[in-house]
Amino acid sequence: MKRGLKSQQSSFTKLKTEQEAATRASFRVALEIAKRGKPFTNGEIIKECIITVAEEMCPENVNLLKNCQYVSKHCGSKGRNIAENISSQLFDKNGHVEWFSLALDESTDVSDTAQVLIYIRGVDKSYEVHEELLDMYSIHGTTTGRDIFIGVEMAVNQKNLRWKNLKCITTDGGKNMSGKDKGVVALVSKAVENDGGSKP
């Protein structure tokens, strides 16, 4: 009975290990597809190629490789999972930032929609510097300093940052960014002062 129990347990352990390996492999394939900016529908082609190679080189493992999910719907969800993981890591890093600076860039895409990129450079308690793309958002309609500031404010609040810890802000120099009273820099400076910080 003991031998039978151990045999059953080992078969479950092996199955679990194989499933975990298949999941890890499919995540890695999804990451490689995303890195190259290719459509996730390429995942099915990759799976067929892997199975063809396995049939020639290691036919005993073909069934194992057939269990990996590379089709587009699975790759898309894996891509979202990877993005959420990166976002949560960035959120954790920013939660421990002592001081930070922002760089803003606004440009218009081919569909005539304004895209605002917000970069952050932060320093933590151990003086380690982190530099990342904090957020990107689209503005439909007007792109006044107030419109852009609303997006910057949302990004700062979502990432759990404090205005008083902002030490510098850099922009692309447009009037809506650097205007004396209504530009983004002026509005950010007011937010910093209202939070008890010194003017950046």
Coordinates of C-alpha atoms in Angstrom, one line a residue:
M1 CA 0.0 0.0 0.0
K2 CA 2.9 2.4 0.8
R3 CA 4.5 1.7 -2.5
G4 CA 1.2 2.3 -4.3
L5 CA 0.7 5.6 -2.4
K6 CA 4.2 6.8 -3.2
S7 CA 3.7 5.9 -6.9
Q8 CA 0.4 8.0 -7.0
Q9 CA 2.1 10.9 -5.2
S10 CA 5.1 10.9 -7.5
S11 CA 2.8 10.9 -10.6
F12 CA 0.9 13.9 -9.2
T13 CA 4.2 15.7 -8.4
K14 CA 5.5 15.0 -11.9
L15 CA 2.3 16.3 -13.5
K16 CA 2.4 19.5 -11.4
T17 CA 6.1 20.1 -12.3
E18 CA 5.3 19.5 -16.0
Q19 CA 2.4 22.0 -15.9
E20 CA 4.5 24.6 -14.1
A21 CA 7.3 24.2 -16.7
A22 CA 4.7 24.5 -19.6
T23 CA 3.3 27.7 -18.0
R24 CA 6.8 29.2 -17.5
A25 CA 7.7 28.3 -21.1
S26 CA 4.5 29.9 -22.5
F27 CA 5.2 33.1 -20.5
R28 CA 8.8 33.2 -21.9
V29 CA 7.5 32.8 -25.4
A30 CA 4.9 35.6 -24.9
L31 CA 7.7 37.8 -23.6
E32 CA 9.9 37.2 -26.6
I33 CA 7.0 37.9 -29.0
A34 CA 6.2 41.2 -27.1
K35 CA 9.9 42.3 -27.0
R36 CA 10.0 42.1 -30.8
G37 CA 6.7 43.9 -31.2
K38 CA 5.2 41.0 -33.1
P39 CA 1.5 40.1 -33.0
F40 CA 0.6 37.4 -30.5
T41 CA -1.0 35.3 -33.3
N42 CA 2.7 34.3 -34.1
G43 CA 2.5 32.1 -31.0
E44 CA 0.6 29.4 -32.9
I45 CA 3.3 29.3 -35.6
I46 CA 6.0 29.1 -32.9
K47 CA 4.1 26.2 -31.3
E48 CA 3.9 24.3 -34.6
C49 CA 7.7 24.9 -35.2
I50 CA 8.6 23.6 -31.7
I51 CA 6.4 20.5 -32.2
T52 CA 8.0 19.8 -35.6
V53 CA 11.5 20.0 -34.1
A54 CA 10.5 17.8 -31.2
E55 CA 9.0 15.2 -33.5
E56 CA 12.4 14.9 -35.2
M57 CA 14.7 15.3 -32.2
C58 CA 12.9 14.0 -29.1
P59 CA 9.6 12.3 -30.1
E60 CA 9.0 11.1 -26.5
N61 CA 8.4 14.7 -25.4
V62 CA 6.0 15.8 -28.2
N63 CA 2.9 15.4 -26.0
L64 CA 4.5 17.5 -23.3
L65 CA 5.2 20.3 -25.7
K66 CA 1.7 20.1 -27.2
N67 CA 0.4 21.2 -23.7
C68 CA 2.1 24.6 -23.9
Q69 CA -0.3 27.3 -24.8
Y70 CA 1.1 29.8 -27.3
V71 CA -2.1 30.8 -29.2
S72 CA -2.9 34.5 -29.4
K73 CA -5.6 34.6 -26.7
H74 CA -3.3 33.0 -24.1
C75 CA -0.3 35.1 -25.2
G76 CA -2.4 38.3 -24.9
S77 CA -3.4 37.5 -21.3
K78 CA 0.2 36.6 -20.5
G79 CA 1.4 39.9 -21.9
R80 CA -1.2 41.7 -19.7
N81 CA 0.0 39.7 -16.7
I82 CA 3.7 40.6 -17.4
A83 CA 2.6 44.3 -17.8
E84 CA 0.7 44.2 -14.5
N85 CA 3.7 42.6 -12.8
I86 CA 6.1 45.3 -14.1
S87 CA 3.6 48.0 -13.0
S88 CA 3.3 46.6 -9.5
Q89 CA 7.1 46.4 -9.2
L90 CA 7.2 50.1 -10.3
F91 CA 4.5 50.9 -7.8
D92 CA 6.5 49.2 -5.0
K93 CA 9.7 51.1 -5.9
N94 CA 7.9 54.4 -6.0
G95 CA 6.3 53.8 -2.7
H96 CA 9.8 53.9 -1.1
V97 CA 11.1 56.9 -3.1
E98 CA 12.5 59.6 -0.8
W99 CA 12.9 62.3 -3.5
F100 CA 12.0 62.3 -7.2
S101 CA 12.0 64.4 -10.4
L102 CA 9.7 64.3 -13.4
A103 CA 10.3 64.8 -17.1
L104 CA 7.3 65.5 -19.3
D105 CA 7.0 65.2 -23.1
E106 CA 3.9 65.9 -25.1
S107 CA 3.6 65.1 -28.8
T108 CA 0.8 64.4 -31.3
D109 CA 0.4 61.0 -32.9
V110 CA -0.8 60.3 -36.5
S111 CA -4.4 60.3 -35.4
D112 CA -4.0 63.9 -34.1
T113 CA -4.2 62.8 -30.4
A114 CA -1.9 64.3 -27.9
Q115 CA 0.3 61.7 -26.1
V116 CA 1.9 62.8 -22.8
L117 CA 4.9 60.7 -21.5
I118 CA 5.8 61.1 -17.8
Y119 CA 9.3 59.9 -16.8
I120 CA 10.4 59.6 -13.2
R121 CA 13.8 59.5 -11.6
G122 CA 13.7 58.6 -7.9
V123 CA 16.1 58.1 -5.1
D124 CA 15.3 55.7 -2.2
K125 CA 16.6 55.6 1.4
S126 CA 19.7 53.6 0.3
Y127 CA 20.5 56.2 -2.4
E128 CA 19.7 53.8 -5.2
V129 CA 18.4 55.7 -8.3
H130 CA 15.5 54.4 -10.3
E131 CA 14.5 55.8 -13.7
E132 CA 11.4 54.6 -15.4
L133 CA 8.4 55.6 -17.6
L134 CA 5.9 56.5 -14.9
D135 CA 2.9 56.8 -17.1
M136 CA 1.6 57.7 -20.6
Y137 CA -1.8 59.1 -21.3
S138 CA -3.8 60.4 -24.3
I139 CA -5.5 63.8 -24.4
H140 CA -8.4 64.2 -26.8
G141 CA -9.3 67.9 -27.4
T142 CA -7.4 70.8 -25.9
T143 CA -3.9 70.4 -24.4
T144 CA -3.8 73.3 -22.0
G145 CA -1.5 73.3 -19.0
R146 CA -4.5 72.3 -16.8
D147 CA -5.3 69.3 -19.1
I148 CA -1.8 68.0 -18.9
F149 CA -1.5 68.7 -15.1
I150 CA -4.6 66.6 -14.5
G151 CA -2.9 63.6 -16.1
V152 CA 0.3 64.2 -14.2
E153 CA -1.6 64.5 -10.9
M154 CA -3.4 61.2 -11.5
A155 CA -0.1 59.5 -12.2
V156 CA 1.5 60.9 -9.1
N157 CA -1.5 59.9 -6.9
Q158 CA -1.8 56.4 -8.4
K159 CA 1.9 55.6 -7.8
N160 CA 1.6 56.8 -4.1
L161 CA 4.0 59.7 -4.5
R162 CA 4.0 62.9 -2.4
W163 CA 4.2 66.2 -4.2
K164 CA 6.4 67.6 -1.4
N165 CA 9.1 65.1 -2.4
L166 CA 9.3 66.4 -6.0
K167 CA 12.6 68.3 -6.4
C168 CA 12.7 69.0 -10.2
I169 CA 10.5 69.0 -13.2
T170 CA 11.6 69.1 -16.8
T171 CA 9.4 69.7 -19.8
D172 CA 9.7 70.0 -23.6
G173 CA 9.4 73.8 -23.3
G174 CA 6.0 74.4 -24.9
K175 CA 3.9 77.3 -23.7
N176 CA 1.3 74.9 -22.2
M177 CA 4.2 73.4 -20.2
S178 CA 6.2 76.4 -19.1
G179 CA 3.6 79.2 -19.0
K180 CA 4.1 81.5 -16.1
D181 CA 0.6 81.1 -14.5
K182 CA -1.3 78.4 -16.3
G183 CA 1.5 76.1 -17.5
V184 CA 2.1 72.6 -16.1
V185 CA 5.3 73.7 -14.3
A186 CA 3.4 76.5 -12.5
L187 CA 0.5 74.2 -11.5
V188 CA 3.0 71.5 -10.3
S189 CA 4.8 74.2 -8.2
K190 CA 1.6 75.1 -6.6
A191 CA 0.8 71.5 -5.8
V192 CA 4.3 71.0 -4.2
E193 CA 3.9 74.1 -2.1
N194 CA 0.4 73.1 -1.0
D195 CA 1.8 69.8 0.1
G196 CA 4.5 71.5 2.3
G197 CA 7.4 71.2 -0.1
S198 CA 9.7 73.8 -1.5
K199 CA 9.2 75.1 -5.1
P200 CA 10.9 72.9 -7.6

